[in-house]
Amino acid sequence: MLPVKLIPPVKDYIWGGTKLKEEYSIETDLPKAAEAWMLSCHKDGQGIIAGGAYDGRTLESVIEEEGKAILGSRAARFDYFPVLIKLIDAKDNLSVQVHPDNEYARIHEGEYGKTEAWYILECEEGASLIYGFKKAISREEMRERIENNTLLEVVNRVPVHRGDLFFIDSGTLHAIGKGILLAEVQQNSNTTYRVYDYGRVGADGKPRPLHIEKALDVTRCEPPAHAVGPAGQPERHDGYISTLQAACDFFTFRTLDIDGRASFTADQSSFVSLVILDGAGVLSYNGGEMSLRKGESVFIPAGAGEYTLSEKIRVLETRV
């Protein structure tokens, strides 16, 4: 299998904006593009291959046909496609929410839990997000504050800047604030427990459902476990600068700032996902090449060998 471009499914949640359509090449007839699922084999939204021998097919169906070897040896320990990568445009605040861990999610939701990381691409002046609590509180206090509408008094609100990295373990209370556009790399899960939603109603005119009891079951009522910032420092290589943003048992991703021509390898250990965050360039590989532009997504199968990225582009590179 050769590298392929993916057409992402798009979600028009009520808090979304239009920047993904206007600035990131995301095509949709929906009025809002809150989320574009840049790499997805999830039942709630499947990535579609654009061009080549598999044009129009879901990536998941091709993996089933080709075999899981194209995902690499490190993915073999998962019985599902391990990651989901999104671009998220928050024109308004997202709900205050939490995600369960694997054990809880498999029992109660029939899927895996969700650990994730956010890389801030753009933000309005003064934008902020919720990241854990200011200090540890009891579960009983969390319940009382949800009931009397004072939860926001004890959450940890953090100002954001372009290039910030937030690592969010399952069980961490969080919420993306309005005026933020980010890339999210996460476990392949769509389970979210809302605890506060600003009194909003959905498309049906009814308040969006909350999931208080489940949230209380899984939330760690304490400050976040990780400091804001990337996992590594920028490293200069021939033709590019690499910065490790996050690494955990489920995924590893870095930003690549290409200026000229840079060589990489997709070995047998993992597939490679490339999401173009800025600029335009060319991907060259054994068997061809493809042009790249901001907002595009490429899946490179494990074992594809050496490939190069050229010209001036910024890339989010994810491996298992």
PDB file of C-alpha atoms in Angstrom:
ATOM      1  CA  MET A   1       0.000   0.000   0.000  1.00  0.00           C
ATOM      2  CA  LEU A   2       1.279   3.455  -0.960  1.00  0.00           C
ATOM      3  CA  PRO A   3       0.752   6.642   1.075  1.00  0.00           C
ATOM      4  CA  VAL A   4      -2.776   8.023   0.671  1.00  0.00           C
ATOM      5  CA  LYS A   5      -4.578  11.275   1.355  1.00  0.00           C
ATOM      6  CA  LEU A   6      -7.664  11.153   3.567  1.00  0.00           C
ATOM      7  CA  ILE A   7     -10.914  13.091   3.376  1.00  0.00           C
ATOM      8  CA  PRO A   8     -11.986  13.760   6.985  1.00  0.00           C
ATOM      9  CA  PRO A   9     -15.534  13.492   8.308  1.00  0.00           C
ATOM     10  CA  VAL A  10     -16.705  16.861   9.636  1.00  0.00           C
ATOM     11  CA  LYS A  11     -18.857  17.580  12.702  1.00  0.00           C
ATOM     12  CA  ASP A  12     -21.045  20.688  13.003  1.00  0.00           C
ATOM     13  CA  TYR A  13     -21.402  20.918  16.780  1.00  0.00           C
ATOM     14  CA  ILE A  14     -23.135  24.050  18.071  1.00  0.00           C
ATOM     15  CA  TRP A  15     -19.934  25.632  19.415  1.00  0.00           C
ATOM     16  CA  GLY A  16     -17.999  25.353  16.139  1.00  0.00           C
ATOM     17  CA  GLY A  17     -16.834  28.000  13.687  1.00  0.00           C
ATOM     18  CA  THR A  18     -15.861  28.224  10.023  1.00  0.00           C
ATOM     19  CA  LYS A  19     -12.051  28.578  10.130  1.00  0.00           C
ATOM     20  CA  LEU A  20     -11.451  24.955   9.145  1.00  0.00           C
ATOM     21  CA  LYS A  21     -13.368  25.594   5.917  1.00  0.00           C
ATOM     22  CA  GLU A  22     -11.873  29.010   5.287  1.00  0.00           C
ATOM     23  CA  GLU A  23      -8.234  28.421   6.271  1.00  0.00           C
ATOM     24  CA  TYR A  24      -7.559  24.675   6.433  1.00  0.00           C
ATOM     25  CA  SER A  25      -8.893  23.287   3.137  1.00  0.00           C
ATOM     26  CA  ILE A  26     -11.678  21.344   4.884  1.00  0.00           C
ATOM     27  CA  GLU A  27     -14.534  20.768   2.460  1.00  0.00           C
ATOM     28  CA  THR A  28     -18.074  20.368   3.756  1.00  0.00           C
ATOM     29  CA  ASP A  29     -21.587  21.584   3.004  1.00  0.00           C
ATOM     30  CA  LEU A  30     -22.248  21.952   6.719  1.00  0.00           C
ATOM     31  CA  PRO A  31     -22.620  25.567   7.918  1.00  0.00           C
ATOM     32  CA  LYS A  32     -20.137  24.959  10.736  1.00  0.00           C
ATOM     33  CA  ALA A  33     -17.006  22.837  10.869  1.00  0.00           C
ATOM     34  CA  ALA A  34     -16.443  22.342  14.585  1.00  0.00           C
ATOM     35  CA  GLU A  35     -14.252  19.266  14.117  1.00  0.00           C
ATOM     36  CA  ALA A  36     -12.499  17.599  11.182  1.00  0.00           C
ATOM     37  CA  TRP A  37     -11.425  14.023  11.996  1.00  0.00           C
ATOM     38  CA  MET A  38      -8.136  13.984  10.112  1.00  0.00           C
ATOM     39  CA  LEU A  39      -7.296  10.341  10.878  1.00  0.00           C
ATOM     40  CA  SER A  40     -10.268   8.240  11.859  1.00  0.00           C
ATOM     41  CA  CYS A  41     -11.422   4.637  11.816  1.00  0.00           C
ATOM     42  CA  HIS A  42     -14.209   5.283  14.331  1.00  0.00           C
ATOM     43  CA  LYS A  43     -17.814   4.212  13.825  1.00  0.00           C
ATOM     44  CA  ASP A  44     -18.962   7.806  14.362  1.00  0.00           C
ATOM     45  CA  GLY A  45     -16.881   9.123  11.465  1.00  0.00           C
ATOM     46  CA  GLN A  46     -14.711   7.297   8.935  1.00  0.00           C
ATOM     47  CA  GLY A  47     -11.807   8.776   6.978  1.00  0.00           C
ATOM     48  CA  ILE A  48     -12.190   8.286   3.202  1.00  0.00           C
ATOM     49  CA  ILE A  49      -9.235   7.713   0.888  1.00  0.00           C
ATOM     50  CA  ALA A  50      -8.865  10.265  -1.910  1.00  0.00           C
ATOM     51  CA  GLY A  51      -7.259   9.066  -5.148  1.00  0.00           C
ATOM     52  CA  GLY A  52      -5.275   6.014  -6.120  1.00  0.00           C
ATOM     53  CA  ALA A  53      -6.328   2.376  -6.133  1.00  0.00           C
ATOM     54  CA  TYR A  54      -8.503   2.748  -3.041  1.00  0.00           C
ATOM     55  CA  ASP A  55     -10.241   5.981  -3.987  1.00  0.00           C
ATOM     56  CA  GLY A  56     -13.554   6.436  -2.168  1.00  0.00           C
ATOM     57  CA  ARG A  57     -13.036   3.630   0.325  1.00  0.00           C
ATOM     58  CA  THR A  58     -12.758   3.984   4.073  1.00  0.00           C
ATOM     59  CA  LEU A  59      -9.300   3.592   5.537  1.00  0.00           C
ATOM     60  CA  GLU A  60     -10.737   0.976   7.895  1.00  0.00           C
ATOM     61  CA  SER A  61     -11.921  -1.222   5.010  1.00  0.00           C
ATOM     62  CA  VAL A  62      -8.491  -1.084   3.380  1.00  0.00           C
ATOM     63  CA  ILE A  63      -6.810  -2.065   6.649  1.00  0.00           C
ATOM     64  CA  GLU A  64      -9.163  -5.050   6.852  1.00  0.00           C
ATOM     65  CA  GLU A  65      -8.228  -6.033   3.291  1.00  0.00           C
ATOM     66  CA  GLU A  66      -4.491  -5.386   3.483  1.00  0.00           C
ATOM     67  CA  GLY A  67      -4.059  -6.732   7.011  1.00  0.00           C
ATOM     68  CA  LYS A  68      -3.015  -5.091  10.261  1.00  0.00           C
ATOM     69  CA  ALA A  69       0.655  -5.334   9.296  1.00  0.00           C
ATOM     70  CA  ILE A  70       0.255  -1.940   7.596  1.00  0.00           C
ATOM     71  CA  LEU A  71      -0.354  -0.455  11.048  1.00  0.00           C
ATOM     72  CA  GLY A  72       2.987  -1.722  12.354  1.00  0.00           C
ATOM     73  CA  SER A  73       4.171  -3.983  15.139  1.00  0.00           C
ATOM     74  CA  ARG A  74       3.427  -1.505  17.936  1.00  0.00           C
ATOM     75  CA  ALA A  75      -0.241  -1.387  16.927  1.00  0.00           C
ATOM     76  CA  ALA A  76      -0.528  -5.166  17.221  1.00  0.00           C
ATOM     77  CA  ARG A  77      -1.186  -4.883  20.959  1.00  0.00           C
ATOM     78  CA  PHE A  78      -4.446  -3.040  20.248  1.00  0.00           C
ATOM     79  CA  ASP A  79      -7.533  -4.852  18.973  1.00  0.00           C
ATOM     80  CA  TYR A  80      -8.745  -1.613  17.421  1.00  0.00           C
ATOM     81  CA  PHE A  81      -7.275   1.266  15.402  1.00  0.00           C
ATOM     82  CA  PRO A  82      -5.391   3.074  18.178  1.00  0.00           C
ATOM     83  CA  VAL A  83      -5.668   6.806  17.491  1.00  0.00           C
ATOM     84  CA  LEU A  84      -8.036   9.526  16.369  1.00  0.00           C
ATOM     85  CA  ILE A  85      -6.678  12.900  15.203  1.00  0.00           C
ATOM     86  CA  LYS A  86      -8.826  16.002  14.956  1.00  0.00           C
ATOM     87  CA  LEU A  87      -8.660  19.666  14.085  1.00  0.00           C
ATOM     88  CA  ILE A  88     -11.043  21.567  16.383  1.00  0.00           C
ATOM     89  CA  ASP A  89     -12.349  25.111  15.900  1.00  0.00           C
ATOM     90  CA  ALA A  90     -14.011  26.446  19.057  1.00  0.00           C
ATOM     91  CA  LYS A  91     -15.855  29.631  18.181  1.00  0.00           C
ATOM     92  CA  ASP A  92     -17.675  29.229  21.487  1.00  0.00           C
ATOM     93  CA  ASN A  93     -16.887  27.384  24.731  1.00  0.00           C
ATOM     94  CA  LEU A  94     -17.067  23.618  24.758  1.00  0.00           C
ATOM     95  CA  SER A  95     -18.816  21.904  27.644  1.00  0.00           C
ATOM     96  CA  VAL A  96     -16.865  21.153  30.819  1.00  0.00           C
ATOM     97  CA  GLN A  97     -16.254  17.434  30.492  1.00  0.00           C
ATOM     98  CA  VAL A  98     -14.212  14.385  31.363  1.00  0.00           C
ATOM     99  CA  HIS A  99     -13.321  11.108  29.665  1.00  0.00           C
ATOM    100  CA  PRO A 100     -13.105   7.662  31.300  1.00  0.00           C
ATOM    101  CA  ASP A 101     -10.118   5.336  31.316  1.00  0.00           C
ATOM    102  CA  ASN A 102     -10.030   2.059  29.400  1.00  0.00           C
ATOM    103  CA  GLU A 103     -11.393  -0.122  32.180  1.00  0.00           C
ATOM    104  CA  TYR A 104     -14.422   2.059  32.919  1.00  0.00           C
ATOM    105  CA  ALA A 105     -15.201   2.788  29.268  1.00  0.00           C
ATOM    106  CA  ARG A 106     -15.114  -0.860  28.207  1.00  0.00           C
ATOM    107  CA  ILE A 107     -17.525  -1.826  30.977  1.00  0.00           C
ATOM    108  CA  HIS A 108     -19.966   1.078  30.587  1.00  0.00           C
ATOM    109  CA  GLU A 109     -19.608   2.221  26.956  1.00  0.00           C
ATOM    110  CA  GLY A 110     -18.337  -0.784  25.013  1.00  0.00           C
ATOM    111  CA  GLU A 111     -15.302   1.095  23.717  1.00  0.00           C
ATOM    112  CA  TYR A 112     -11.948   2.264  24.994  1.00  0.00           C
ATOM    113  CA  GLY A 113     -11.222   5.262  27.189  1.00  0.00           C
ATOM    114  CA  LYS A 114      -9.726   8.527  26.115  1.00  0.00           C
ATOM    115  CA  THR A 115      -6.388  10.062  26.908  1.00  0.00           C
ATOM    116  CA  GLU A 116      -5.643  12.995  24.610  1.00  0.00           C
ATOM    117  CA  ALA A 117      -3.307  15.899  23.933  1.00  0.00           C
ATOM    118  CA  TRP A 118      -4.020  19.369  22.536  1.00  0.00           C
ATOM    119  CA  TYR A 119      -1.631  21.400  20.412  1.00  0.00           C
ATOM    120  CA  ILE A 120      -2.754  25.033  20.096  1.00  0.00           C
ATOM    121  CA  LEU A 121      -2.675  26.259  16.482  1.00  0.00           C
ATOM    122  CA  GLU A 122      -4.433  29.611  16.833  1.00  0.00           C
ATOM    123  CA  CYS A 123      -6.073  31.558  19.647  1.00  0.00           C
ATOM    124  CA  GLU A 124      -7.698  34.909  20.132  1.00  0.00           C
ATOM    125  CA  GLU A 125      -6.172  37.354  22.581  1.00  0.00           C
ATOM    126  CA  GLY A 126      -7.249  36.466  26.105  1.00  0.00           C
ATOM    127  CA  ALA A 127      -8.401  32.950  25.208  1.00  0.00           C
ATOM    128  CA  SER A 128      -8.266  30.332  27.947  1.00  0.00           C
ATOM    129  CA  LEU A 129      -9.265  26.759  28.694  1.00  0.00           C
ATOM    130  CA  ILE A 130     -10.124  24.601  31.696  1.00  0.00           C
ATOM    131  CA  TYR A 131      -7.484  22.093  32.782  1.00  0.00           C
ATOM    132  CA  GLY A 132      -8.212  20.193  36.007  1.00  0.00           C
ATOM    133  CA  PHE A 133      -8.916  21.898  39.320  1.00  0.00           C
ATOM    134  CA  LYS A 134      -7.157  24.744  41.149  1.00  0.00           C
ATOM    135  CA  LYS A 135      -6.680  22.452  44.147  1.00  0.00           C
ATOM    136  CA  ALA A 136      -7.863  19.030  45.259  1.00  0.00           C
ATOM    137  CA  ILE A 137     -11.505  18.815  46.306  1.00  0.00           C
ATOM    138  CA  SER A 138     -13.679  15.941  47.435  1.00  0.00           C
ATOM    139  CA  ARG A 139     -16.062  14.114  45.150  1.00  0.00           C
ATOM    140  CA  GLU A 140     -18.884  15.308  47.397  1.00  0.00           C
ATOM    141  CA  GLU A 141     -17.848  18.934  46.868  1.00  0.00           C
ATOM    142  CA  MET A 142     -17.728  18.402  43.121  1.00  0.00           C
ATOM    143  CA  ARG A 143     -21.280  17.026  43.210  1.00  0.00           C
ATOM    144  CA  GLU A 144     -22.516  19.950  45.334  1.00  0.00           C
ATOM    145  CA  ARG A 145     -20.894  22.496  43.035  1.00  0.00           C
ATOM    146  CA  ILE A 146     -22.454  20.906  39.964  1.00  0.00           C
ATOM    147  CA  GLU A 147     -25.850  21.019  41.670  1.00  0.00           C
ATOM    148  CA  ASN A 148     -25.571  24.633  42.866  1.00  0.00           C
ATOM    149  CA  ASN A 149     -23.888  25.878  39.663  1.00  0.00           C
ATOM    150  CA  THR A 150     -20.571  26.921  41.253  1.00  0.00           C
ATOM    151  CA  LEU A 151     -18.251  24.370  39.618  1.00  0.00           C
ATOM    152  CA  LEU A 152     -16.476  27.047  37.575  1.00  0.00           C
ATOM    153  CA  GLU A 153     -15.259  28.671  40.806  1.00  0.00           C
ATOM    154  CA  VAL A 154     -12.858  25.782  41.502  1.00  0.00           C
ATOM    155  CA  VAL A 155     -11.639  24.782  38.038  1.00  0.00           C
ATOM    156  CA  ASN A 156      -8.127  25.588  36.832  1.00  0.00           C
ATOM    157  CA  ARG A 157      -8.493  28.136  34.029  1.00  0.00           C
ATOM    158  CA  VAL A 158      -5.320  28.553  31.970  1.00  0.00           C
ATOM    159  CA  PRO A 159      -4.543  31.296  29.396  1.00  0.00           C
ATOM    160  CA  VAL A 160      -3.391  29.793  26.103  1.00  0.00           C
ATOM    161  CA  HIS A 161      -0.840  30.794  23.503  1.00  0.00           C
ATOM    162  CA  ARG A 162      -0.046  29.533  20.054  1.00  0.00           C
ATOM    163  CA  GLY A 163       2.197  26.458  20.314  1.00  0.00           C
ATOM    164  CA  ASP A 164       1.072  25.415  23.811  1.00  0.00           C
ATOM    165  CA  LEU A 165       0.714  21.690  24.481  1.00  0.00           C
ATOM    166  CA  PHE A 166      -1.763  20.248  26.998  1.00  0.00           C
ATOM    167  CA  PHE A 167      -1.598  16.542  27.882  1.00  0.00           C
ATOM    168  CA  ILE A 168      -4.932  15.348  29.270  1.00  0.00           C
ATOM    169  CA  ASP A 169      -5.005  11.970  30.966  1.00  0.00           C
ATOM    170  CA  SER A 170      -8.341  10.211  31.170  1.00  0.00           C
ATOM    171  CA  GLY A 171     -10.098  11.424  34.328  1.00  0.00           C
ATOM    172  CA  THR A 172      -8.886  15.037  33.925  1.00  0.00           C
ATOM    173  CA  LEU A 173     -11.666  17.637  33.932  1.00  0.00           C
ATOM    174  CA  HIS A 174     -11.239  19.952  30.921  1.00  0.00           C
ATOM    175  CA  ALA A 175     -12.880  22.274  28.422  1.00  0.00           C
ATOM    176  CA  ILE A 176     -11.658  24.092  25.326  1.00  0.00           C
ATOM    177  CA  GLY A 177     -12.477  27.798  25.565  1.00  0.00           C
ATOM    178  CA  LYS A 178     -13.896  30.018  22.837  1.00  0.00           C
ATOM    179  CA  GLY A 179     -11.506  31.523  20.322  1.00  0.00           C
ATOM    180  CA  ILE A 180      -9.169  28.498  20.187  1.00  0.00           C
ATOM    181  CA  LEU A 181      -8.253  26.350  17.193  1.00  0.00           C
ATOM    182  CA  LEU A 182      -6.214  23.254  18.002  1.00  0.00           C
ATOM    183  CA  ALA A 183      -5.039  19.839  16.867  1.00  0.00           C
ATOM    184  CA  GLU A 184      -6.054  16.951  19.091  1.00  0.00           C
ATOM    185  CA  VAL A 185      -4.374  13.542  19.145  1.00  0.00           C
ATOM    186  CA  GLN A 186      -6.304  11.021  21.227  1.00  0.00           C
ATOM    187  CA  GLN A 187      -7.195   7.435  21.798  1.00  0.00           C
ATOM    188  CA  ASN A 188      -9.739   6.173  19.293  1.00  0.00           C
ATOM    189  CA  SER A 189     -12.796   6.881  21.435  1.00  0.00           C
ATOM    190  CA  ASN A 190     -15.802   9.177  21.295  1.00  0.00           C
ATOM    191  CA  THR A 191     -16.996   8.840  24.900  1.00  0.00           C
ATOM    192  CA  THR A 192     -17.492  12.166  26.681  1.00  0.00           C
ATOM    193  CA  TYR A 193     -19.182  12.894  30.013  1.00  0.00           C
ATOM    194  CA  ARG A 194     -20.498  16.471  30.255  1.00  0.00           C
ATOM    195  CA  VAL A 195     -20.793  18.047  33.678  1.00  0.00           C
ATOM    196  CA  TYR A 196     -21.547  21.674  32.733  1.00  0.00           C
ATOM    197  CA  ASP A 197     -22.773  23.180  29.449  1.00  0.00           C
ATOM    198  CA  TYR A 198     -23.560  26.869  30.073  1.00  0.00           C
ATOM    199  CA  GLY A 199     -27.312  26.175  29.904  1.00  0.00           C
ATOM    200  CA  ARG A 200     -27.238  25.606  26.144  1.00  0.00           C
ATOM    201  CA  VAL A 201     -29.808  23.718  24.097  1.00  0.00           C
ATOM    202  CA  GLY A 202     -29.188  21.415  21.160  1.00  0.00           C
ATOM    203  CA  ALA A 203     -30.706  21.424  17.668  1.00  0.00           C
ATOM    204  CA  ASP A 204     -33.870  19.875  19.130  1.00  0.00           C
ATOM    205  CA  GLY A 205     -34.377  22.872  21.427  1.00  0.00           C
ATOM    206  CA  LYS A 206     -33.746  20.814  24.557  1.00  0.00           C
ATOM    207  CA  PRO A 207     -30.816  21.154  26.985  1.00  0.00           C
ATOM    208  CA  ARG A 208     -27.933  18.952  25.934  1.00  0.00           C
ATOM    209  CA  PRO A 209     -27.683  15.926  28.234  1.00  0.00           C
ATOM    210  CA  LEU A 210     -25.265  15.873  31.153  1.00  0.00           C
ATOM    211  CA  HIS A 211     -23.628  12.737  32.529  1.00  0.00           C
ATOM    212  CA  ILE A 212     -23.131  13.641  36.165  1.00  0.00           C
ATOM    213  CA  GLU A 213     -22.971  10.223  37.822  1.00  0.00           C
ATOM    214  CA  LYS A 214     -20.521   8.761  35.317  1.00  0.00           C
ATOM    215  CA  ALA A 215     -18.411  11.907  35.473  1.00  0.00           C
ATOM    216  CA  LEU A 216     -18.264  11.673  39.254  1.00  0.00           C
ATOM    217  CA  ASP A 217     -17.185   8.041  38.907  1.00  0.00           C
ATOM    218  CA  VAL A 218     -14.151   8.850  36.749  1.00  0.00           C
ATOM    219  CA  THR A 219     -13.021  12.421  37.538  1.00  0.00           C
ATOM    220  CA  ARG A 220      -9.801  13.005  39.454  1.00  0.00           C
ATOM    221  CA  CYS A 221     -10.767  16.019  41.551  1.00  0.00           C
ATOM    222  CA  GLU A 222      -7.301  17.565  41.641  1.00  0.00           C
ATOM    223  CA  PRO A 223      -4.920  19.783  39.658  1.00  0.00           C
ATOM    224  CA  PRO A 224      -3.645  18.413  36.342  1.00  0.00           C
ATOM    225  CA  ALA A 225      -0.802  15.911  36.476  1.00  0.00           C
ATOM    226  CA  HIS A 226       1.202  17.552  33.674  1.00  0.00           C
ATOM    227  CA  ALA A 227       2.672  21.003  33.200  1.00  0.00           C
ATOM    228  CA  VAL A 228       1.734  22.927  30.071  1.00  0.00           C
ATOM    229  CA  GLY A 229       4.346  22.521  27.341  1.00  0.00           C
ATOM    230  CA  PRO A 230       5.878  20.018  24.914  1.00  0.00           C
ATOM    231  CA  ALA A 231       7.506  16.783  26.049  1.00  0.00           C
ATOM    232  CA  GLY A 232      10.797  17.724  24.362  1.00  0.00           C
ATOM    233  CA  GLN A 233      12.880  20.643  23.151  1.00  0.00           C
ATOM    234  CA  PRO A 234      13.243  21.643  19.469  1.00  0.00           C
ATOM    235  CA  GLU A 235      15.936  19.590  17.738  1.00  0.00           C
ATOM    236  CA  ARG A 236      17.592  20.814  14.561  1.00  0.00           C
ATOM    237  CA  HIS A 237      18.180  18.261  11.784  1.00  0.00           C
ATOM    238  CA  ASP A 238      19.133  18.446   8.131  1.00  0.00           C
ATOM    239  CA  GLY A 239      16.310  20.367   6.499  1.00  0.00           C
ATOM    240  CA  TYR A 240      13.924  20.523   9.456  1.00  0.00           C
ATOM    241  CA  ILE A 241      13.343  21.179  13.149  1.00  0.00           C
ATOM    242  CA  SER A 242      11.573  18.479  15.182  1.00  0.00           C
ATOM    243  CA  THR A 243       9.789  19.053  18.498  1.00  0.00           C
ATOM    244  CA  LEU A 244       8.392  16.133  20.477  1.00  0.00           C
ATOM    245  CA  GLN A 245       5.009  17.315  21.703  1.00  0.00           C
ATOM    246  CA  ALA A 246       3.593  14.281  23.517  1.00  0.00           C
ATOM    247  CA  ALA A 247       4.422  10.621  24.058  1.00  0.00           C
ATOM    248  CA  CYS A 248       2.447   7.962  25.918  1.00  0.00           C
ATOM    249  CA  ASP A 249       1.421   4.313  25.634  1.00  0.00           C
ATOM    250  CA  PHE A 250      -1.169   5.176  22.988  1.00  0.00           C
ATOM    251  CA  PHE A 251       0.567   7.651  20.646  1.00  0.00           C
ATOM    252  CA  THR A 252       3.633   9.784  20.026  1.00  0.00           C
ATOM    253  CA  PHE A 253       3.458  12.999  18.037  1.00  0.00           C
ATOM    254  CA  ARG A 254       5.816  15.784  17.097  1.00  0.00           C
ATOM    255  CA  THR A 255       5.782  18.929  15.017  1.00  0.00           C
ATOM    256  CA  LEU A 256       8.115  19.085  12.019  1.00  0.00           C
ATOM    257  CA  ASP A 257       9.102  22.466  10.614  1.00  0.00           C
ATOM    258  CA  ILE A 258      10.385  21.693   7.127  1.00  0.00           C
ATOM    259  CA  ASP A 259      12.506  24.243   5.289  1.00  0.00           C
ATOM    260  CA  GLY A 260      14.063  22.712   2.200  1.00  0.00           C
ATOM    261  CA  ARG A 261      14.169  18.923   1.981  1.00  0.00           C
ATOM    262  CA  ALA A 262      14.014  16.419   4.862  1.00  0.00           C
ATOM    263  CA  SER A 263      14.175  12.607   4.874  1.00  0.00           C
ATOM    264  CA  PHE A 264      12.214  10.251   7.130  1.00  0.00           C
ATOM    265  CA  THR A 265      11.427   6.539   7.344  1.00  0.00           C
ATOM    266  CA  ALA A 266       8.209   4.621   7.904  1.00  0.00           C
ATOM    267  CA  ASP A 267       9.596   1.376   9.335  1.00  0.00           C
ATOM    268  CA  GLN A 268       7.784  -1.779  10.403  1.00  0.00           C
ATOM    269  CA  SER A 269       7.086  -0.486  13.904  1.00  0.00           C
ATOM    270  CA  SER A 270       4.302   1.993  13.083  1.00  0.00           C
ATOM    271  CA  PHE A 271       2.261   3.716  10.430  1.00  0.00           C
ATOM    272  CA  VAL A 272       2.804   7.481  10.095  1.00  0.00           C
ATOM    273  CA  SER A 273       0.103  10.147  10.040  1.00  0.00           C
ATOM    274  CA  LEU A 274       0.943  13.550   8.581  1.00  0.00           C
ATOM    275  CA  VAL A 275      -1.390  16.499   9.085  1.00  0.00           C
ATOM    276  CA  ILE A 276      -0.275  19.691   7.349  1.00  0.00           C
ATOM    277  CA  LEU A 277      -0.628  22.585   9.782  1.00  0.00           C
ATOM    278  CA  ASP A 278       0.779  25.366   7.622  1.00  0.00           C
ATOM    279  CA  GLY A 279       2.405  26.058   4.256  1.00  0.00           C
ATOM    280  CA  ALA A 280       2.608  23.887   1.149  1.00  0.00           C
ATOM    281  CA  GLY A 281       5.067  21.252   0.010  1.00  0.00           C
ATOM    282  CA  VAL A 282       5.669  17.869  -1.568  1.00  0.00           C
ATOM    283  CA  LEU A 283       5.755  14.324  -0.193  1.00  0.00           C
ATOM    284  CA  SER A 284       8.034  12.034  -2.221  1.00  0.00           C
ATOM    285  CA  TYR A 285       8.116   8.275  -1.642  1.00  0.00           C
ATOM    286  CA  ASN A 286       9.067   5.043  -3.364  1.00  0.00           C
ATOM    287  CA  GLY A 287       6.491   4.941  -6.117  1.00  0.00           C
ATOM    288  CA  GLY A 288       5.501   8.544  -6.494  1.00  0.00           C
ATOM    289  CA  GLU A 289       4.903  11.924  -4.951  1.00  0.00           C
ATOM    290  CA  MET A 290       2.002  14.124  -3.925  1.00  0.00           C
ATOM    291  CA  SER A 291       1.523  17.809  -3.311  1.00  0.00           C
ATOM    292  CA  LEU A 292       0.596  18.923   0.194  1.00  0.00           C
ATOM    293  CA  ARG A 293      -1.249  21.965   1.489  1.00  0.00           C
ATOM    294  CA  LYS A 294      -2.473  23.285   4.806  1.00  0.00           C
ATOM    295  CA  GLY A 295      -5.269  21.166   6.263  1.00  0.00           C
ATOM    296  CA  GLU A 296      -4.519  17.956   4.376  1.00  0.00           C
ATOM    297  CA  SER A 297      -4.000  14.537   5.971  1.00  0.00           C
ATOM    298  CA  VAL A 298      -1.802  11.673   4.757  1.00  0.00           C
ATOM    299  CA  PHE A 299      -1.619   8.057   5.968  1.00  0.00           C
ATOM    300  CA  ILE A 300       1.701   6.285   5.353  1.00  0.00           C
ATOM    301  CA  PRO A 301       1.605   2.523   6.009  1.00  0.00           C
ATOM    302  CA  ALA A 302       4.183   0.851   8.211  1.00  0.00           C
ATOM    303  CA  GLY A 303       7.093  -0.503   6.195  1.00  0.00           C
ATOM    304  CA  ALA A 304       6.689   2.036   3.376  1.00  0.00           C
ATOM    305  CA  GLY A 305      10.363   2.933   3.771  1.00  0.00           C
ATOM    306  CA  GLU A 306      12.056   6.252   3.168  1.00  0.00           C
ATOM    307  CA  TYR A 307      10.096   9.342   2.199  1.00  0.00           C
ATOM    308  CA  THR A 308      10.932  13.027   1.958  1.00  0.00           C
ATOM    309  CA  LEU A 309       9.093  16.228   2.744  1.00  0.00           C
ATOM    310  CA  SER A 310      10.203  19.318   0.860  1.00  0.00           C
ATOM    311  CA  GLU A 311       9.607  23.055   0.568  1.00  0.00           C
ATOM    312  CA  LYS A 312       8.340  25.071   3.555  1.00  0.00           C
ATOM    313  CA  ILE A 313       5.657  23.381   5.623  1.00  0.00           C
ATOM    314  CA  ARG A 314       4.725  22.664   9.229  1.00  0.00           C
ATOM    315  CA  VAL A 315       3.568  19.088   9.870  1.00  0.00           C
ATOM    316  CA  LEU A 316       2.016  17.197  12.757  1.00  0.00           C
ATOM    317  CA  GLU A 317       3.559  13.711  12.628  1.00  0.00           C
ATOM    318  CA  THR A 318       1.918  10.955  14.675  1.00  0.00           C
ATOM    319  CA  ARG A 319       3.037   7.344  15.248  1.00  0.00           C
ATOM    320  CA  VAL A 320       1.953   4.622  17.644  1.00  0.00           C
TER     321      VAL A 320
END
